[in-house]
mmCIF file of C-alpha atoms in Angstrom:
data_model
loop_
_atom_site.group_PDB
_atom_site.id
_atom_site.type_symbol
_atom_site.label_atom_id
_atom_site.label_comp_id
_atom_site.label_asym_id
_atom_site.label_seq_id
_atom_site.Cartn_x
_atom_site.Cartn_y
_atom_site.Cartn_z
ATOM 1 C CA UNK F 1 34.093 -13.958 -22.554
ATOM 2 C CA UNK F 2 30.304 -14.113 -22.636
ATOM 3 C CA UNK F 3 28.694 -10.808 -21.472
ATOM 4 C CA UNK F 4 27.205 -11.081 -17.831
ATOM 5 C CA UNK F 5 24.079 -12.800 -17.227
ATOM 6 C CA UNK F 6 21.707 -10.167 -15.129
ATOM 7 C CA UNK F 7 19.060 -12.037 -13.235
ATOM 8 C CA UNK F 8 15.667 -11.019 -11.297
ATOM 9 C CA UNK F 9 12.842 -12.619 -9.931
ATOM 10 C CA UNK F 10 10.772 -11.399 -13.122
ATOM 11 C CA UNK F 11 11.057 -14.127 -15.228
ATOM 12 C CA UNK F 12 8.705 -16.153 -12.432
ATOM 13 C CA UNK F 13 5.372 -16.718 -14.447
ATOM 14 C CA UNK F 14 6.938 -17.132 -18.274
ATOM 15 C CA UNK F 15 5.824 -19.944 -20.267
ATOM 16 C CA UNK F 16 8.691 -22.971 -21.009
ATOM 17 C CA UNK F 17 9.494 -21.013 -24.287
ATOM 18 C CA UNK F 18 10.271 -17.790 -22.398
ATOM 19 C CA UNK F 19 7.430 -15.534 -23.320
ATOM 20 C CA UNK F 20 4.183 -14.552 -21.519
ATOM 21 C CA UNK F 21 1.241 -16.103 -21.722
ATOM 22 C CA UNK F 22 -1.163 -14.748 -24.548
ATOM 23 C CA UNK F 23 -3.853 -12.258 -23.339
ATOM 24 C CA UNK F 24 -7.094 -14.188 -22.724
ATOM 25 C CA UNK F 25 -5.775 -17.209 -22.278
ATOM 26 C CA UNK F 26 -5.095 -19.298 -18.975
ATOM 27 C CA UNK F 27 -2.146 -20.732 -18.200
ATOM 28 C CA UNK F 28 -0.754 -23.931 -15.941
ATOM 29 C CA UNK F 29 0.865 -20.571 -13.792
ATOM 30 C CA UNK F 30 -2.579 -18.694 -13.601
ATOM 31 C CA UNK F 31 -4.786 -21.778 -12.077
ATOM 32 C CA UNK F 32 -5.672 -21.738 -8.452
ATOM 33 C CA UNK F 33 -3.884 -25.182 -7.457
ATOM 34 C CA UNK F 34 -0.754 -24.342 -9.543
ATOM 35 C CA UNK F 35 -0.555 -20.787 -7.665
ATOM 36 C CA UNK F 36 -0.973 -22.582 -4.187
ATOM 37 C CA UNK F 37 1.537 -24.954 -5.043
ATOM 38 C CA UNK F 38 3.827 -21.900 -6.146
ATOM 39 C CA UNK F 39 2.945 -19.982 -2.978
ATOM 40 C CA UNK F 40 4.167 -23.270 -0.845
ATOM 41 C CA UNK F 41 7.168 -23.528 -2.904
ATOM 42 C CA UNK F 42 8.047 -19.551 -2.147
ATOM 43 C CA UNK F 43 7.375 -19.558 1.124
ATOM 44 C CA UNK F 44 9.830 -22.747 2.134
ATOM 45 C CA UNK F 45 12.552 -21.149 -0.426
ATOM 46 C CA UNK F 46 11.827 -18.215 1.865
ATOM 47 C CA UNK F 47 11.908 -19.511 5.127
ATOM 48 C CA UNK F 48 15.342 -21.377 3.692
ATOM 49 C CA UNK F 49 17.049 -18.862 1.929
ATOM 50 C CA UNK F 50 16.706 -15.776 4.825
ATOM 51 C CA UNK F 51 18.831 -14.289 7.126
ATOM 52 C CA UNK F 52 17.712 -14.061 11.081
ATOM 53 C CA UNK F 53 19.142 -10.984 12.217
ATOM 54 C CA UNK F 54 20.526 -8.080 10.085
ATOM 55 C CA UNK F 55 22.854 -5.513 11.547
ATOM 56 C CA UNK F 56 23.640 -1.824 9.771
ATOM 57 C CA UNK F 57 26.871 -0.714 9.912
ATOM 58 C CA UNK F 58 25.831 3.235 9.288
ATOM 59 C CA UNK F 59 23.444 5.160 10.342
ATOM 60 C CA UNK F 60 23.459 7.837 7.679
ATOM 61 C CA UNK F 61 20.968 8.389 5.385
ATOM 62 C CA UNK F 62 21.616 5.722 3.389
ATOM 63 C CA UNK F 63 21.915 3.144 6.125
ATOM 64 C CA UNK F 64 18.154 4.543 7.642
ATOM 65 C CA UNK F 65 16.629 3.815 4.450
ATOM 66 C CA UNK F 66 18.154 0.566 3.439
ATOM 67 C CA UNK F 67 17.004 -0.112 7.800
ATOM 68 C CA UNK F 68 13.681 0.953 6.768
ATOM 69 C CA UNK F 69 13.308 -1.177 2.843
ATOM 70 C CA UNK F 70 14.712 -4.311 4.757
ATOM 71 C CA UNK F 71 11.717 -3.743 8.064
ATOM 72 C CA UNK F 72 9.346 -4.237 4.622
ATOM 73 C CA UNK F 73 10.744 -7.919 4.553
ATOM 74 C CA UNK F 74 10.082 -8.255 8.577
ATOM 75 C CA UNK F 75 13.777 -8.836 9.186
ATOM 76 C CA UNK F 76 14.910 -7.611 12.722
ATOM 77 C CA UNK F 77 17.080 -5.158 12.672
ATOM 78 C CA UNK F 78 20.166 -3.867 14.667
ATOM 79 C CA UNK F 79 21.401 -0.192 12.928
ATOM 80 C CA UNK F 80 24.778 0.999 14.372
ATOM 81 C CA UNK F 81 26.325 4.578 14.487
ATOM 82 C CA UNK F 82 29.244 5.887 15.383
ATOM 83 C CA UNK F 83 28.271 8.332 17.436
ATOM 84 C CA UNK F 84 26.692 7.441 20.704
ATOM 85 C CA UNK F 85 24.733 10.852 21.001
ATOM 86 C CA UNK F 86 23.452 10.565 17.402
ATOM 87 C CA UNK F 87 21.900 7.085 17.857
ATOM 88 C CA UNK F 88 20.470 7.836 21.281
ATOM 89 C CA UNK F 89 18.664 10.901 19.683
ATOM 90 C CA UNK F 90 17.366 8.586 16.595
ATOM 91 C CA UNK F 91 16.163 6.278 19.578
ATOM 92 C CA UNK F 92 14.426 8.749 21.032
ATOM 93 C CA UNK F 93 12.396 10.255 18.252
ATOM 94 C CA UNK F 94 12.425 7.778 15.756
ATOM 95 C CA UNK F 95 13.685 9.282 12.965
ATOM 96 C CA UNK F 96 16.832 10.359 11.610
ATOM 97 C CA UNK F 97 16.078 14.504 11.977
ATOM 98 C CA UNK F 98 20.171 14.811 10.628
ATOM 99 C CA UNK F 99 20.304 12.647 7.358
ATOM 100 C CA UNK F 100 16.837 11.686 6.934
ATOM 101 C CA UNK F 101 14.114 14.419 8.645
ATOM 102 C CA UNK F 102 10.563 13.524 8.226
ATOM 103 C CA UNK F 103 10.216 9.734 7.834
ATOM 104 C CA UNK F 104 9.450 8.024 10.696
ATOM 105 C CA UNK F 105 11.385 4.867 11.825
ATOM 106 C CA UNK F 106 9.218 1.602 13.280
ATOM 107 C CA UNK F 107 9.010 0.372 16.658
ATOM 108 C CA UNK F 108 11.284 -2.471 16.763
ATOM 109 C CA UNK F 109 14.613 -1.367 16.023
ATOM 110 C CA UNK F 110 17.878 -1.592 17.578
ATOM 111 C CA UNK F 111 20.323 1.020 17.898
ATOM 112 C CA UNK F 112 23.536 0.680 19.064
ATOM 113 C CA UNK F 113 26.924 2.292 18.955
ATOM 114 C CA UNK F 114 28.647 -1.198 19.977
ATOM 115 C CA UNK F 115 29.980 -3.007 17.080
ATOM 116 C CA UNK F 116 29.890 -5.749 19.712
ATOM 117 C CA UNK F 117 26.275 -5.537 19.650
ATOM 118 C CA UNK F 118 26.752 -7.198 16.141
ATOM 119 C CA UNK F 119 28.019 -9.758 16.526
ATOM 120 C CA UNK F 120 25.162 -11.964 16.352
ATOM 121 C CA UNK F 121 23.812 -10.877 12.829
ATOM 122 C CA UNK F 122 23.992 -13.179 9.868
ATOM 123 C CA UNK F 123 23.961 -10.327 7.397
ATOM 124 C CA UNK F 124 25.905 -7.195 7.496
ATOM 125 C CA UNK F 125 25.246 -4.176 5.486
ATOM 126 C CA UNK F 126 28.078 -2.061 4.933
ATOM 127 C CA UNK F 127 26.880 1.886 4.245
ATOM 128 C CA UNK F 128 29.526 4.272 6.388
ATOM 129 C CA UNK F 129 31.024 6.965 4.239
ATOM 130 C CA UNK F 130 33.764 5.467 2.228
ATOM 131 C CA UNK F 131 36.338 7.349 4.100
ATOM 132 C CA UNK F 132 35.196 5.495 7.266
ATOM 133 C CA UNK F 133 34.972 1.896 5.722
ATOM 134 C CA UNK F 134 38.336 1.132 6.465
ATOM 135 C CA UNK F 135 38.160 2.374 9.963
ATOM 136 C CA UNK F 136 34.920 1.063 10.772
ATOM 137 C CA UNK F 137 35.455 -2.094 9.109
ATOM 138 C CA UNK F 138 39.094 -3.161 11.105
ATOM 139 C CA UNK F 139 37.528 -2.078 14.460
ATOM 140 C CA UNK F 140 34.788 -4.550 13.618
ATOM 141 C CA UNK F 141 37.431 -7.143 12.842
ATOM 142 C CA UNK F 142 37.735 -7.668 16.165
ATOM 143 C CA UNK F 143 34.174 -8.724 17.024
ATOM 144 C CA UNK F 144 33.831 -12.360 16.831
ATOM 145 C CA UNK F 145 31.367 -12.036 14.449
ATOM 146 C CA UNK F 146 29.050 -15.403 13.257
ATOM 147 C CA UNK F 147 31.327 -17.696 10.893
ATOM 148 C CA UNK F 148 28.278 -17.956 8.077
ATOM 149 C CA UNK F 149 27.993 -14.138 8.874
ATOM 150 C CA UNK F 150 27.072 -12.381 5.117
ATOM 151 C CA UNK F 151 29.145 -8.909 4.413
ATOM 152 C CA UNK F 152 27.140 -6.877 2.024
ATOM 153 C CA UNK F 153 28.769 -3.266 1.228
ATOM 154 C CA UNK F 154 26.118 -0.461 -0.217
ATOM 155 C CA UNK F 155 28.737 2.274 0.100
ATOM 156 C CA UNK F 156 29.555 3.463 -3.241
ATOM 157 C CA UNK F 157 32.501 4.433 -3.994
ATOM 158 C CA UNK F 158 36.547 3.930 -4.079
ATOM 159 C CA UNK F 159 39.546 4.592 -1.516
ATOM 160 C CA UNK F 160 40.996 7.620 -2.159
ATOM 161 C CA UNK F 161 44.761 6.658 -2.427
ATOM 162 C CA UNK F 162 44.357 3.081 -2.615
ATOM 163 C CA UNK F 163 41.529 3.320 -5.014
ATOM 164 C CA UNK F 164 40.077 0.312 -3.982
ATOM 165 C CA UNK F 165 36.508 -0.665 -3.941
ATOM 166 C CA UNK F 166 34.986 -1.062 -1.008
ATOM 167 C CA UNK F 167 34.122 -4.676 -0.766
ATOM 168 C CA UNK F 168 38.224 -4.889 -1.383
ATOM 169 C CA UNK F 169 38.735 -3.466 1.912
ATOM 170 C CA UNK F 170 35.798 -5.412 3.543
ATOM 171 C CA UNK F 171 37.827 -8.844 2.138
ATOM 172 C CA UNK F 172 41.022 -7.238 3.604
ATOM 173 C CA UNK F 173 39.314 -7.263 6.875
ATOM 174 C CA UNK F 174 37.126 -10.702 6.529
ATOM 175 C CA UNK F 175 38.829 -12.979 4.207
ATOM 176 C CA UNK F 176 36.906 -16.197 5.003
ATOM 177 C CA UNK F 177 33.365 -14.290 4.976
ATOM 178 C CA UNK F 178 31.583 -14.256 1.522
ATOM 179 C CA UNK F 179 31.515 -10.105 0.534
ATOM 180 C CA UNK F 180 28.923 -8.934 -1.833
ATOM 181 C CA UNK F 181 28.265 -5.589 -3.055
ATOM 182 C CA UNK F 182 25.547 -3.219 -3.816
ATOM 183 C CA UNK F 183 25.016 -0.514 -6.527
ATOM 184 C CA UNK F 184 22.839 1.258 -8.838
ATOM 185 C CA UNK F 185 20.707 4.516 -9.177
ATOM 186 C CA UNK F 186 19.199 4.771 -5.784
ATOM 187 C CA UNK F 187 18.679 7.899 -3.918
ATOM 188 C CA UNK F 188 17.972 7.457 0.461
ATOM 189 C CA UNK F 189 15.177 9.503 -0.004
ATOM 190 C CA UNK F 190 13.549 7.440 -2.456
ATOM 191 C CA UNK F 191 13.955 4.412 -1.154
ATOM 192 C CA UNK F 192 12.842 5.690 1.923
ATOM 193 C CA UNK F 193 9.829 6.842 0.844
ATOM 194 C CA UNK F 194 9.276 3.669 -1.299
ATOM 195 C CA UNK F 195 9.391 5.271 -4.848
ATOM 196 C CA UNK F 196 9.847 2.434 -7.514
ATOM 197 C CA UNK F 197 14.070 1.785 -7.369
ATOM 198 C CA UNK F 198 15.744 -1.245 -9.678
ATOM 199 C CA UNK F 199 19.749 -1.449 -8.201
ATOM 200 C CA UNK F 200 22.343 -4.754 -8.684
ATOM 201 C CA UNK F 201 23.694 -6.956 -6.597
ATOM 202 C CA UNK F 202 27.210 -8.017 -7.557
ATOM 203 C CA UNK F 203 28.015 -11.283 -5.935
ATOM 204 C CA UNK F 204 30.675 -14.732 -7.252
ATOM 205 C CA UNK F 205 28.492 -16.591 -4.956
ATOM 206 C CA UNK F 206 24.897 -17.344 -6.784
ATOM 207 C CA UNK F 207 23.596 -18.649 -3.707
ATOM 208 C CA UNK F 208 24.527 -16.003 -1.559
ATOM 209 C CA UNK F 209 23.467 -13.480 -4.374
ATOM 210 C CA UNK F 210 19.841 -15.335 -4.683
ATOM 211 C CA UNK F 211 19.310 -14.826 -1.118
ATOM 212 C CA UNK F 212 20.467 -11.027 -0.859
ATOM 213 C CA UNK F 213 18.254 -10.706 -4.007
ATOM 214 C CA UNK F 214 15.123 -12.087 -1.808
ATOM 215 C CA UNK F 215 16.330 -10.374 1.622
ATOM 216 C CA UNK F 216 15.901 -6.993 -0.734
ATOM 217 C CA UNK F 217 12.981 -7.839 -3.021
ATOM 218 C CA UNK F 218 10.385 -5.440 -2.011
ATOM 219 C CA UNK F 219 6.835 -4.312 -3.963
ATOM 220 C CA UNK F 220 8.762 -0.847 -5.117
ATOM 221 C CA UNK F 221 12.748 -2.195 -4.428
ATOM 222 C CA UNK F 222 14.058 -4.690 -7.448
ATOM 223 C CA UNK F 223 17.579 -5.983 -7.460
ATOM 224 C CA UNK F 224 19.131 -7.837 -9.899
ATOM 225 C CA UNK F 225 21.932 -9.822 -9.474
ATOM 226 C CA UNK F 226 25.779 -10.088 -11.435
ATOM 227 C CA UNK F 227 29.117 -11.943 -10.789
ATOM 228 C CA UNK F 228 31.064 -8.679 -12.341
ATOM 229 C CA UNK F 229 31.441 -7.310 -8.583
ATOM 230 C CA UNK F 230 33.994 -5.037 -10.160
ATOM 231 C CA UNK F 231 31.885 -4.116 -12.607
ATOM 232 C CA UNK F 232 29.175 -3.354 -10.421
ATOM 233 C CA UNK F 233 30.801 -1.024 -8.021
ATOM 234 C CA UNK F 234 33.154 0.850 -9.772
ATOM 235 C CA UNK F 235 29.600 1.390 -12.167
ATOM 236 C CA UNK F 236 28.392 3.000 -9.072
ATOM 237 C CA UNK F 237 31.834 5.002 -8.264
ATOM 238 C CA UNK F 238 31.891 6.415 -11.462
ATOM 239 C CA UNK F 239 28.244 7.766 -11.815
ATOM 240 C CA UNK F 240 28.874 9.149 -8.025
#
């Protein structure tokens, strides 16, 4: 089997042959009318490829920075918690003072304690502690959630027990919903404070993987994408 192709959005601007252009010289990519006509061509793969409304299923540390990288991309943004107190608190002072003290959260959010109040969101982010995600993600089961609705777990780690991953137990739960999964060497309080972070995206859908890949492409967040899902989380689980 051929090893697995990683992809990113850096190979935009390499000349046919691959390589970059040579110092001093300017290419078809650097002229004025071919970056306008790249700039059109981004912005309607864009405008195509993006979700409308992105819910957070956890409002730990991880989920509040993941909320916050996301705002970058001017998605709206509903982030759920289990604990009604806990969210109304967040609400209140904007910010996470429990898993995330001293970084501020945007006006604009949502916060809710409803899984019902998710229904509506074409992406899901998956990022309650993996002892929950089995829990969390059978009570949310029973939302009528959108039928082109994207499930996209960033909890890493297996089911103690089962040892499942955790997109396993997401399929379980949604078996006609495309699952994707997130890992890498990422830290909440880096991303949340935007330090430079490169993580994978392990999806068997390229389409669905391009467009996670652009809902999370930020100026300091990179991910790359992979059809080893396996591979990808149990990377993560491991090196947790």
């Amino acid at each position: 089997r051929a090893p697995p192709r990683y992809s990113s959005f850096g190979d935009i601007g390499k000349t046919s042959n691959g390589s970059s252009p040579a110092p001093g010289t300017v290419s078809e990519c650097q002229s004025p009318r071919h970056q306008n006509s790249r700039l059109r061509r981004d912005t309607l793969f864009a405008s195509f490829m993006s979700f409308t409304h992105l819910g957070i299923v956890g409002a730990g540390g991880w989920g509040t920075a993941l909320a916050l990288l996301l705002h970058e991309n001017k998605f709206p943004i509903s982030l759920w918690g289990h604990d009604p107190r806990e969210i109304a608190t967040i609400a209140e002072k904007r910010e996470n003072v429990i898993y995330l003290p001293g970084v501020p959260l945007p006006e604009g959010f949502e916060y809710t304690s409803e899984l019902d109040d998710l229904a509506n969101c074409d992406l899901l982010v998956f990022v309650t502690p993996s002892k929950a995600m089995r829990e969390v993600t059978a009570r949310l089961s029973t939302v009528a959630l959108r039928s082109d609705a994207v499930l996209h777990s960033c909890t890493k780690s297996v089911e103690r027990g089962s040892g499942k991953r955790m997109s396993e137990i997401v399929a379980e739960h949604f078996p006609k919903h495309v699952v994707a999964a997130l890992s890498g060497p990422s830290h909440a309080e880096e991303v949340a404070r935007q330090a430079p972070t490169a993580v994978v995206i392990g999806a068997t859908d390229r389409a669905v993987a391009q467009r996670l890949q652009q809902a999370f492409r930020t100026r300091f967040f990179r991910a790359y994408t992979n059809d080893d899902v396996a591979g990808v989380e149990l990377g993560g689980a491991l090196k947790n």
